[in-house]
Short mmCIF file of C-alpha atoms and ligand atoms in Angstrom, two decimals:
data_model
loop_
_atom_site.label_atom_id
_atom_site.label_comp_id
_atom_site.label_asym_id
_atom_site.label_seq_id
_atom_site.Cartn_x
_atom_site.Cartn_y
_atom_site.Cartn_z
CA UNK U 6 177.72 -87.63 -8.31
CA UNK U 7 179.93 -90.63 -8.73
CA UNK U 8 177.47 -93.37 -8.74
CA UNK U 9 181.47 -96.06 -8.56
CA UNK U 10 182.61 -96.40 -5.14
CA UNK U 11 185.47 -94.63 -4.16
CA UNK U 12 188.44 -96.38 -3.48
CA UNK U 13 188.02 -96.25 0.54
CA UNK U 14 184.32 -96.94 0.07
CA UNK U 15 185.16 -100.55 -2.22
CA UNK U 16 187.45 -101.95 0.68
CA UNK U 17 184.91 -101.01 3.13
CA UNK U 18 182.65 -102.72 1.04
CA UNK U 19 185.70 -105.65 0.43
CA UNK U 20 185.51 -105.30 4.17
CA UNK U 21 181.58 -106.37 5.33
CA UNK U 22 181.04 -109.05 2.23
CA UNK U 23 184.64 -110.86 4.12
CA UNK U 24 182.87 -110.46 7.39
CA UNK U 25 179.41 -111.51 5.74
CA UNK U 26 181.07 -114.56 4.00
CA UNK U 27 182.91 -116.18 7.34
CA UNK U 28 179.68 -115.89 9.33
CA UNK U 29 176.78 -115.90 7.49
CA UNK U 30 176.52 -119.44 8.46
CA UNK U 31 175.32 -118.29 11.74
CA UNK U 32 172.61 -116.38 10.71
CA UNK U 33 169.07 -117.52 11.62
CA UNK U 34 167.33 -119.31 8.65
CA UNK U 35 163.94 -117.49 7.98
CA UNK U 36 162.81 -118.70 4.54
CA UNK U 37 162.87 -122.45 2.81
CA UNK U 38 162.19 -125.73 4.34
CA UNK U 39 164.55 -125.01 6.83
CA UNK U 40 163.25 -121.48 7.77
CA UNK U 41 162.17 -121.24 12.02
CA UNK U 42 158.54 -120.56 12.46
CA UNK U 43 157.69 -119.73 16.06
CA UNK U 44 157.76 -115.93 16.87
CA UNK U 45 159.98 -116.85 20.37
CA UNK U 46 162.75 -119.04 18.60
CA UNK U 47 162.90 -116.33 15.06
CA UNK U 48 163.49 -113.48 18.11
CA UNK U 49 165.64 -114.97 20.57
CA UNK U 50 168.08 -116.42 16.86
CA UNK U 51 167.22 -112.64 15.49
CA UNK U 52 168.67 -111.02 19.24
CA UNK U 53 171.68 -113.60 18.55
CA UNK U 54 172.23 -112.33 15.48
CA UNK U 55 172.21 -108.44 15.84
CA UNK U 56 174.61 -108.80 18.57
CA UNK U 57 177.26 -110.83 16.35
CA UNK U 58 176.46 -107.65 13.30
CA UNK U 59 176.91 -105.44 16.20
CA UNK U 60 180.53 -106.72 16.90
CA UNK U 61 181.36 -106.89 13.87
CA UNK U 62 180.37 -103.56 13.54
CA UNK U 63 177.31 -103.85 11.02
CA UNK U 64 175.20 -102.63 13.29
CA UNK U 65 174.26 -98.95 14.65
CA UNK U 66 177.64 -97.91 12.03
CA UNK U 67 176.54 -94.12 11.77
CA UNK U 68 176.55 -94.22 15.51
CA UNK U 69 179.59 -91.98 17.29
CA UNK U 70 181.86 -94.07 18.84
CA UNK U 71 181.71 -93.92 21.62
CA UNK U 72 178.50 -94.63 22.04
CA UNK U 73 179.08 -98.13 20.39
CA UNK U 74 178.28 -97.07 16.60
CA UNK U 75 181.27 -96.59 14.13
CA UNK U 76 180.97 -93.52 13.58
CA UNK U 77 180.75 -94.11 10.01
CA UNK U 78 178.39 -92.41 7.22
CA UNK U 79 174.87 -92.86 4.93
CA UNK U 80 177.11 -94.40 2.25
CA UNK U 81 178.72 -96.51 4.79
CA UNK U 82 175.22 -97.88 5.97
CA UNK U 83 173.96 -98.29 2.69
CA UNK U 84 177.16 -100.18 1.71
CA UNK U 85 176.13 -102.41 4.74
CA UNK U 86 172.78 -102.95 4.03
CA UNK U 87 173.18 -103.64 0.23
CA UNK U 88 175.94 -106.37 1.16
CA UNK U 89 173.18 -107.69 4.04
CA UNK U 90 171.13 -107.82 1.56
CA UNK U 91 173.30 -109.74 -1.09
CA UNK U 92 174.72 -112.66 1.49
CA UNK U 93 171.01 -112.97 1.58
CA UNK U 94 171.13 -112.59 5.32
CA UNK U 95 168.39 -111.48 7.61
CA UNK U 96 169.88 -107.74 8.86
CA UNK U 97 168.85 -106.13 12.43
CA UNK U 98 165.73 -107.20 14.48
CA UNK U 99 165.49 -103.76 16.30
CA UNK U 100 165.59 -101.64 12.87
CA UNK U 101 163.11 -99.33 15.14
CA UNK U 102 165.42 -99.10 17.97
CA UNK U 103 168.50 -98.78 16.90
CA UNK U 104 167.49 -96.77 12.95
CA UNK U 105 164.74 -94.57 14.87
CA UNK U 106 164.69 -94.27 18.65
CA UNK U 107 168.14 -94.95 18.96
CA UNK U 108 168.89 -91.45 16.86
CA UNK U 109 166.72 -90.40 19.01
CA UNK U 110 168.29 -90.30 22.68
CA UNK U 111 171.50 -89.55 20.83
CA UNK U 112 169.99 -85.98 19.56
CA UNK U 113 167.91 -85.80 22.75
CA UNK U 114 168.71 -88.08 25.30
CA UNK U 115 171.03 -86.99 29.03
CA UNK U 116 173.84 -88.80 29.26
CA UNK U 117 173.42 -90.83 31.83
CA UNK U 118 170.44 -92.30 29.03
CA UNK U 119 172.96 -92.64 26.54
CA UNK U 120 174.66 -94.80 28.80
CA UNK U 121 172.11 -96.72 30.37
CA UNK U 122 170.23 -97.55 27.28
CA UNK U 123 172.40 -97.07 23.89
CA UNK U 124 174.36 -100.07 24.42
CA UNK U 125 172.34 -103.04 25.02
CA UNK U 126 169.41 -101.69 22.35
CA UNK U 127 172.20 -101.81 19.94
CA UNK U 128 173.64 -105.87 21.08
CA UNK U 129 169.81 -106.61 20.75
CA UNK U 130 170.15 -107.27 23.90
CA UNK U 131 166.81 -105.15 24.56
CA UNK U 132 164.54 -104.13 22.42
CA UNK U 133 162.37 -100.82 21.73
CA UNK U 134 159.66 -100.22 20.69
CA UNK U 135 157.30 -96.27 19.39
CA UNK U 136 154.71 -95.70 20.92
CA UNK U 137 153.33 -92.53 18.97
CA UNK U 138 150.52 -93.43 17.53
CA UNK U 139 146.54 -93.77 19.05
CA UNK U 140 143.43 -94.78 17.53
CA UNK U 141 142.48 -90.82 17.35
CA UNK U 142 145.91 -89.39 16.48
CA UNK U 143 147.44 -91.42 13.55
CA UNK U 144 148.29 -88.58 9.92
CA UNK U 145 147.25 -86.34 13.12
CA UNK U 146 149.96 -87.49 15.04
CA UNK U 147 149.96 -84.71 17.66
CA UNK U 148 146.55 -85.15 18.41
CA UNK U 149 147.53 -87.42 20.72
CA UNK U 150 145.10 -88.14 24.63
CA UNK U 151 147.76 -89.87 26.39
CA UNK U 152 147.86 -88.11 29.41
CA UNK U 153 151.20 -88.16 31.19
CA UNK U 154 150.20 -85.86 35.14
CA UNK U 155 153.03 -85.01 36.93
CA UNK U 156 153.03 -85.94 41.25
CA UNK U 157 155.52 -86.03 43.67
CA UNK U 158 159.17 -87.59 41.88
CA UNK U 159 157.44 -88.34 38.26
CA UNK U 160 154.75 -88.90 36.34
CA UNK U 161 151.35 -91.26 36.37
CA UNK U 162 150.58 -91.97 32.76
CA UNK U 163 147.22 -93.13 31.61
CA UNK U 164 146.14 -94.12 28.05
CA UNK U 165 146.52 -96.34 24.68
CA UNK U 166 148.48 -96.88 21.58
CA UNK U 167 148.07 -98.39 18.78
CA UNK U 168 149.86 -100.38 15.77
CA UNK U 169 152.81 -100.79 18.16
CA UNK U 170 154.74 -103.17 16.00
CA UNK U 171 157.50 -105.38 18.44
CA UNK U 172 155.79 -104.36 21.68
CA UNK U 173 155.32 -107.56 22.62
CA UNK U 174 158.75 -108.86 23.11
CA UNK U 175 160.51 -104.68 23.88
CA UNK U 176 161.93 -103.69 27.13
CA UNK U 177 161.35 -100.56 26.70
CA UNK U 178 159.07 -98.20 24.36
CA UNK U 179 159.61 -94.32 23.30
CA UNK U 180 156.26 -92.68 24.46
CA UNK U 181 155.43 -89.63 23.62
CA UNK U 182 152.35 -88.23 25.71
CA UNK U 183 150.51 -84.85 26.40
CA UNK U 184 151.74 -82.72 29.56
CA UNK U 185 149.75 -79.39 29.50
CA UNK U 186 146.31 -79.75 27.52
CA UNK U 187 146.24 -75.74 27.67
CA UNK U 188 149.16 -76.07 25.11
CA UNK U 189 148.42 -75.72 21.78
CA UNK U 190 148.13 -79.02 20.36
CA UNK U 191 151.92 -79.25 19.25
CA UNK U 192 153.38 -77.81 22.77
CA UNK U 193 152.47 -79.65 25.39
CA UNK U 194 153.84 -82.97 24.41
CA UNK U 195 156.60 -85.04 26.35
CA UNK U 196 158.67 -88.27 25.28
CA UNK U 197 159.57 -90.72 27.96
CA UNK U 198 161.20 -93.54 28.19
CA UNK U 199 158.79 -96.44 29.08
CA UNK U 200 159.96 -100.07 31.04
CA UNK U 201 157.84 -102.21 28.97
CA UNK U 202 157.39 -104.28 32.01
CA UNK U 203 156.31 -101.50 34.34
CA UNK U 204 152.88 -101.99 36.34
CA UNK U 205 149.79 -100.89 34.80
CA UNK U 206 150.82 -101.63 30.99
CA UNK U 207 149.04 -104.43 28.76
CA UNK U 208 150.12 -105.15 25.80
CA UNK U 209 147.22 -107.12 22.99
CA UNK U 210 148.47 -108.22 19.88
CA UNK U 211 146.53 -107.59 16.32
CA UNK U 212 146.21 -110.00 13.92
CA UNK U 213 146.94 -109.32 10.89
CA UNK U 214 145.83 -110.54 7.47
CA UNK U 215 149.24 -112.25 7.18
CA UNK U 216 148.26 -114.55 9.94
CA UNK U 217 151.20 -112.90 11.69
CA UNK U 218 149.92 -110.53 14.80
CA UNK U 219 153.61 -108.31 14.62
CA UNK U 220 152.32 -104.83 15.91
CA UNK U 221 149.48 -104.55 19.16
CA UNK U 222 147.67 -102.60 21.26
CA UNK U 223 148.85 -101.49 24.50
CA UNK U 224 147.12 -99.66 27.52
CA UNK U 225 148.31 -97.48 30.24
CA UNK U 226 147.16 -97.70 33.45
CA UNK U 227 148.22 -95.29 36.51
CA UNK U 228 151.49 -96.31 34.80
CA UNK U 229 153.98 -94.53 37.68
CA UNK U 230 157.52 -92.93 35.55
CA UNK U 231 160.32 -91.65 37.21
CA UNK U 232 161.67 -87.84 35.98
CA UNK U 233 164.41 -88.79 34.93
CA UNK U 234 162.61 -90.61 32.22
CA UNK U 235 162.17 -87.06 30.08
CA UNK U 236 163.63 -87.56 26.90
CA UNK U 237 164.65 -83.86 25.04
CA UNK U 238 162.29 -81.66 27.90
CA UNK U 239 159.29 -81.72 29.28
CA UNK U 240 156.79 -80.38 27.00
CA UNK U 241 159.12 -80.18 23.92
CA UNK U 242 158.23 -83.66 22.71
CA UNK U 243 157.14 -82.51 19.43
CA UNK U 244 160.58 -81.25 18.76
CA UNK U 245 161.70 -84.78 19.86
CA UNK U 246 159.05 -86.31 18.02
CA UNK U 247 160.29 -85.19 14.89
CA UNK U 248 164.03 -86.48 14.92
CA UNK U 249 162.11 -90.14 15.30
CA UNK U 250 159.97 -89.15 12.69
CA UNK U 251 162.82 -87.82 10.27
CA UNK U 252 164.51 -91.43 10.99
CA UNK U 253 162.00 -93.57 10.11
CA UNK U 254 161.64 -91.21 6.56
CA UNK U 255 164.92 -91.97 5.90
CA UNK U 256 164.99 -95.67 6.45
CA UNK U 257 161.32 -96.46 4.92
CA UNK U 258 163.53 -93.89 2.36
CA UNK U 259 166.07 -95.97 1.36
CA UNK U 260 163.08 -98.24 -0.45
CA UNK U 261 163.09 -101.87 -0.29
CA UNK U 262 166.10 -102.39 1.95
CA UNK U 263 164.50 -100.30 4.72
CA UNK U 264 161.25 -102.11 4.17
CA UNK U 265 162.96 -105.26 4.06
CA UNK U 266 161.70 -106.99 0.92
CA UNK U 267 163.90 -107.19 -2.36
CA UNK U 268 161.12 -106.29 -5.52
CA UNK U 269 163.89 -107.85 -7.40
CA UNK U 270 162.75 -111.22 -6.33
CA UNK U 271 159.18 -111.07 -7.90
CA UNK U 272 160.61 -110.27 -11.13
CA UNK U 273 162.78 -113.66 -10.80
CA UNK U 274 159.78 -115.20 -9.98
CA UNK U 275 157.75 -114.32 -12.84
CA UNK U 276 160.64 -115.29 -15.10
CA UNK U 277 160.23 -118.69 -13.96
CA UNK U 278 156.98 -118.90 -15.76
CA UNK U 279 157.87 -119.12 -19.57
CA UNK U 280 154.44 -117.94 -20.63
CA UNK U 281 154.49 -115.00 -18.75
CA UNK U 282 157.58 -113.93 -19.26
CA UNK U 283 157.06 -113.97 -23.39
CA UNK U 284 153.45 -112.26 -22.63
CA UNK U 285 153.88 -108.71 -23.89
CA UNK U 286 151.41 -107.13 -21.51
CA UNK U 287 153.30 -108.70 -18.15
CA UNK U 288 156.50 -107.78 -19.35
CA UNK U 289 155.46 -104.32 -19.84
CA UNK U 290 153.84 -104.22 -16.62
CA UNK U 291 157.70 -105.68 -15.01
CA UNK U 292 159.20 -103.01 -17.19
CA UNK U 293 156.91 -100.49 -15.30
CA UNK U 294 157.71 -101.73 -12.07
CA UNK U 295 161.47 -101.70 -12.81
CA UNK U 296 162.02 -97.80 -13.94
CA UNK U 297 159.58 -97.16 -11.10
CA UNK U 298 162.57 -98.80 -8.48
CA UNK U 299 165.65 -97.16 -11.05
CA UNK U 300 163.89 -93.90 -10.53
CA UNK U 301 163.60 -94.83 -6.61
CA UNK U 302 167.31 -95.98 -6.75
CA UNK U 303 168.59 -92.92 -8.13
CA UNK U 304 166.66 -90.34 -5.58
CA UNK U 305 167.84 -92.08 -3.38
CA UNK U 306 170.99 -91.42 -3.79
CA UNK U 307 170.50 -87.73 -4.28
CA UNK U 308 169.54 -87.86 -0.92
CA UNK U 309 172.93 -89.36 -0.22
CA UNK U 310 174.36 -86.68 -0.96
CA UNK U 311 172.83 -84.54 0.34
CA UNK U 312 173.47 -86.57 3.98
CA UNK U 313 176.54 -86.78 3.45
CA UNK U 314 177.40 -82.97 2.46
CA UNK U 315 175.76 -82.96 6.78
CA UNK U 316 172.25 -81.34 4.59
CA UNK U 317 169.21 -83.04 5.66
CA UNK U 318 167.28 -85.03 2.55
CA UNK U 319 163.90 -82.62 2.43
CA UNK U 320 160.71 -84.64 1.20
CA UNK U 321 161.52 -86.69 -1.23
CA UNK U 322 162.13 -88.99 1.08
CA UNK U 323 158.20 -89.56 0.74
CA UNK U 324 158.55 -89.98 -2.71
CA UNK U 325 160.69 -92.58 -2.72
CA UNK U 326 158.37 -94.18 0.20
CA UNK U 327 155.43 -94.05 -2.05
CA UNK U 328 157.02 -95.33 -4.79
CA UNK U 329 158.52 -98.17 -3.90
CA UNK U 330 155.20 -99.21 -1.52
CA UNK U 331 153.49 -98.89 -4.39
CA UNK U 332 155.82 -100.65 -7.33
CA UNK U 333 156.02 -103.51 -3.96
CA UNK U 334 151.77 -103.88 -4.26
CA UNK U 335 152.21 -103.99 -8.50
CA UNK U 336 154.60 -106.43 -8.77
CA UNK U 337 152.76 -108.57 -5.86
CA UNK U 338 149.61 -108.30 -8.50
CA UNK U 339 151.47 -109.22 -11.35
CA UNK U 340 152.27 -112.39 -9.49
CA UNK U 341 148.83 -113.00 -8.09
CA UNK U 342 147.54 -112.27 -12.37
CA UNK U 343 150.25 -115.23 -13.54
CA UNK U 344 150.25 -117.74 -10.64
CA UNK U 345 145.79 -116.83 -9.80
CA UNK U 346 145.09 -118.28 -5.96
CA UNK U 347 148.09 -119.76 -5.45
CA UNK U 348 150.23 -116.61 -4.63
CA UNK U 349 148.65 -116.35 -1.48
CA UNK U 350 149.00 -119.80 -0.60
CA UNK U 351 151.41 -120.22 2.22
CA UNK U 352 154.47 -122.26 1.70
CA UNK U 353 158.07 -122.46 1.91
CA UNK U 354 158.59 -122.80 -1.98
CA UNK U 355 156.36 -119.27 -1.65
CA UNK U 356 157.52 -116.39 0.44
CA UNK U 357 155.51 -113.95 -1.64
CA UNK U 358 151.95 -115.23 0.13
CA UNK U 359 153.41 -113.28 3.14
CA UNK U 360 154.09 -109.81 0.72
CA UNK U 361 151.16 -110.25 -1.30
CA UNK U 362 148.69 -109.52 2.30
CA UNK U 363 151.68 -107.65 3.72
CA UNK U 364 152.65 -104.81 1.58
CA UNK U 365 149.19 -102.77 1.01
CA UNK U 366 149.95 -101.69 4.99
CA UNK U 367 153.27 -100.32 3.94
CA UNK U 368 151.07 -97.23 2.57
CA UNK U 369 150.06 -96.47 6.13
CA UNK U 370 152.81 -96.68 7.98
CA UNK U 371 155.55 -94.56 8.14
CA UNK U 372 153.04 -91.88 6.75
CA UNK U 373 150.07 -92.51 5.12
CA UNK U 374 149.94 -91.65 1.23
CA UNK U 375 148.59 -89.06 1.36
CA UNK U 376 149.98 -87.20 3.99
CA UNK U 377 153.26 -87.63 2.18
CA UNK U 378 151.36 -86.42 -1.21
CA UNK U 379 150.14 -82.95 1.02
CA UNK U 380 153.26 -82.46 2.22
CA UNK U 381 155.13 -82.97 -1.43
CA UNK U 382 152.56 -80.62 -2.72
CA UNK U 383 152.80 -78.09 -0.11
CA UNK U 384 156.82 -78.02 0.43
CA UNK U 385 158.08 -79.50 -2.74
CA UNK U 386 155.53 -77.80 -5.56
CA UNK U 387 154.87 -74.84 -3.50
CA UNK U 388 150.41 -75.40 -3.66
CA UNK U 389 148.20 -73.76 -1.06
CA UNK U 390 148.16 -75.82 2.78
CA UNK U 391 145.39 -77.47 3.64
CA UNK U 392 142.65 -75.39 5.54
CA UNK U 393 143.97 -75.84 9.20
CA UNK U 394 141.12 -74.85 11.88
CA UNK U 395 143.47 -76.04 15.43
CA UNK U 396 145.70 -73.62 14.34
CA UNK U 397 146.76 -71.83 17.80
CA UNK U 398 143.92 -72.73 19.82
CA UNK U 399 144.53 -74.64 23.69
CA UNK U 400 144.64 -78.92 23.30
CA UNK U 401 141.42 -78.87 25.90
CA UNK U 402 139.37 -76.83 23.46
CA UNK U 403 139.42 -78.69 20.63
CA UNK U 404 136.91 -81.04 19.56
CA UNK U 405 138.93 -84.74 20.67
CA UNK U 406 139.45 -83.35 23.83
CA UNK U 407 135.43 -82.83 24.56
CA UNK U 408 135.34 -86.11 23.01
CA UNK U 409 137.37 -87.93 25.15
CA UNK U 410 136.19 -86.03 28.40
CA UNK U 411 132.25 -87.32 27.28
CA UNK U 412 133.01 -91.07 27.03
C1 FAD A 522 152.75 -101.51 9.72
C2 FAD A 522 152.95 -100.48 9.91
C3 FAD A 522 153.25 -101.13 11.33
C4 FAD A 522 152.69 -99.65 12.06
N1 FAD A 522 154.11 -99.80 13.76
C5 FAD A 522 154.09 -98.43 14.70
C6 FAD A 522 154.66 -97.82 15.27
O1 FAD A 522 155.82 -99.32 15.93
N2 FAD A 522 154.48 -97.41 16.00
C7 FAD A 522 153.68 -96.44 15.76
O2 FAD A 522 153.62 -95.48 16.97
N3 FAD A 522 152.92 -96.38 14.51
C8 FAD A 522 153.59 -97.43 13.89
N4 FAD A 522 151.97 -97.50 13.25
C9 FAD A 522 150.85 -96.77 12.91
C10 FAD A 522 151.05 -95.76 11.94
O3 FAD A 522 151.66 -94.87 11.78
C11 FAD A 522 149.46 -95.30 11.25
O4 FAD A 522 148.98 -96.24 10.77
C12 FAD A 522 149.57 -94.02 10.37
O5 FAD A 522 151.03 -92.68 10.84
C13 FAD A 522 148.31 -93.68 10.40
O6 FAD A 522 147.67 -93.05 11.15
P1 FAD A 522 146.23 -94.06 11.13
O7 FAD A 522 146.43 -95.69 11.13
O8 FAD A 522 145.26 -93.82 12.22
O9 FAD A 522 145.04 -93.50 9.82
P2 FAD A 522 144.65 -91.79 10.75
O10 FAD A 522 145.61 -91.38 10.40
O11 FAD A 522 143.53 -92.28 10.53
O12 FAD A 522 144.01 -92.04 8.61
C14 FAD A 522 143.32 -92.76 8.03
C15 FAD A 522 142.86 -92.33 6.41
O13 FAD A 522 142.85 -91.20 6.48
C16 FAD A 522 143.91 -90.31 5.22
N5 FAD A 522 143.73 -89.09 5.99
C17 FAD A 522 143.99 -88.76 7.42
N6 FAD A 522 144.36 -87.42 7.15
C18 FAD A 522 143.93 -87.40 5.71
C19 FAD A 522 145.22 -86.11 5.46
N7 FAD A 522 145.13 -84.81 5.91
N8 FAD A 522 144.90 -85.69 4.36
C20 FAD A 522 144.48 -86.52 2.76
N9 FAD A 522 144.25 -87.43 3.77
C21 FAD A 522 144.07 -87.83 4.56
C22 FAD A 522 145.29 -91.74 5.38
O14 FAD A 522 145.73 -90.88 4.08
C23 FAD A 522 144.74 -92.73 5.12
O15 FAD A 522 143.74 -92.97 4.84
C24 FAD A 522 152.38 -98.24 12.19
C25 FAD A 522 151.54 -99.17 10.92
C26 FAD A 522 151.57 -99.73 9.64
C27 FAD A 522 150.90 -100.00 8.61
#
């Protein structure tokens, strides 16, 4: 493929760049001496910024026009991300909503759901969270045990979710629950829209090693949800969830822009140290990192090419995710080897402290490295599949269910 902008893309890039030039003074400051520090201030400022980006056509660019988007292709979305990164301003706050859950509603939601929820989501008025993972269902997502039972006029939900990013300020969550335990574990699942302020929903923050509490555990005790909260049909939840997971892999798989950090900044930090930048071993390690990131960039272009031609990229998105995360971790390790314990000192001059402690967690987010390697082994290299002991067995007969019943 030709890696240069076409005349139309160059014109689009210029339009995005000049919008950002005009408005970047209104963006929230998240780094440096003037950075906002309180979570509620940051969230409020980022919501206002998301609204501006949406009004400028820089959020949800690939959403259909009739649903508030721009009806553009994936290449234009990448151009927007590149220009936002180059302008040094934050992107949208609700990456999970606009990038993953909105597209799921667009693909599987009813007309009423699309009309009610997508506009406020795009403009940052209502933030969304992804209520999939549970204490015993992460990699094995189809093993979820949260139960929704049908009652007159709706459903009653009980169970627990975990690692739910942004739940502490979300208005809604997209939740996967078991609705028929007599079916095989991938089949008796249903996707629901759950208002996070519904009676019986409890959100508890989980403190991370970074010191922040960006994700949560969420408990559901007899939460009543109406019939029209079902997305994509009763017991069709696995198919609906696969759409979300595909968009998640794409969001993360495109590399550092999707992950919200820019590894080249680590190289800048190393170059500031004259002794380190002349050291042969340091230069070699930096070279390895740079080569990996370059390979990710070109794999990303291949994925874009596939998307542009209407194809769905294959498991190579997983390979990009593994490589990007590992390159980021190696870069933080290199900085730590050079500056010593100061690499972890939180101060306004050192945004790397956060990345040093945050990046290892990304090995798990959006599919763990081991699971992605399994997928690549099976689907790209044609290796034999993992042994599956649960195939064709009703969920109610699996051990996880027995354990839950015993506890
Ligand atoms: C920063 C972050 C944000 C997140 N945000 C959300 C969110 O908003 N919503 C949400 O629903 N979830 C979220 N998650 C959860 C994430 O999806 C899970 O962490 C992930 O799916 C892995 O599940 P687990 O943590 O339960 O690990 P487990 O599945 O218990 O795995 C533990 C270890 O065992 C390995 N393992 C498991 N099965 C196999 C196998 N078959 N072969 C080889 N190795 C295996 C794994 O690779 C891993 O190393 C987030 C996680 C992180 C780190």
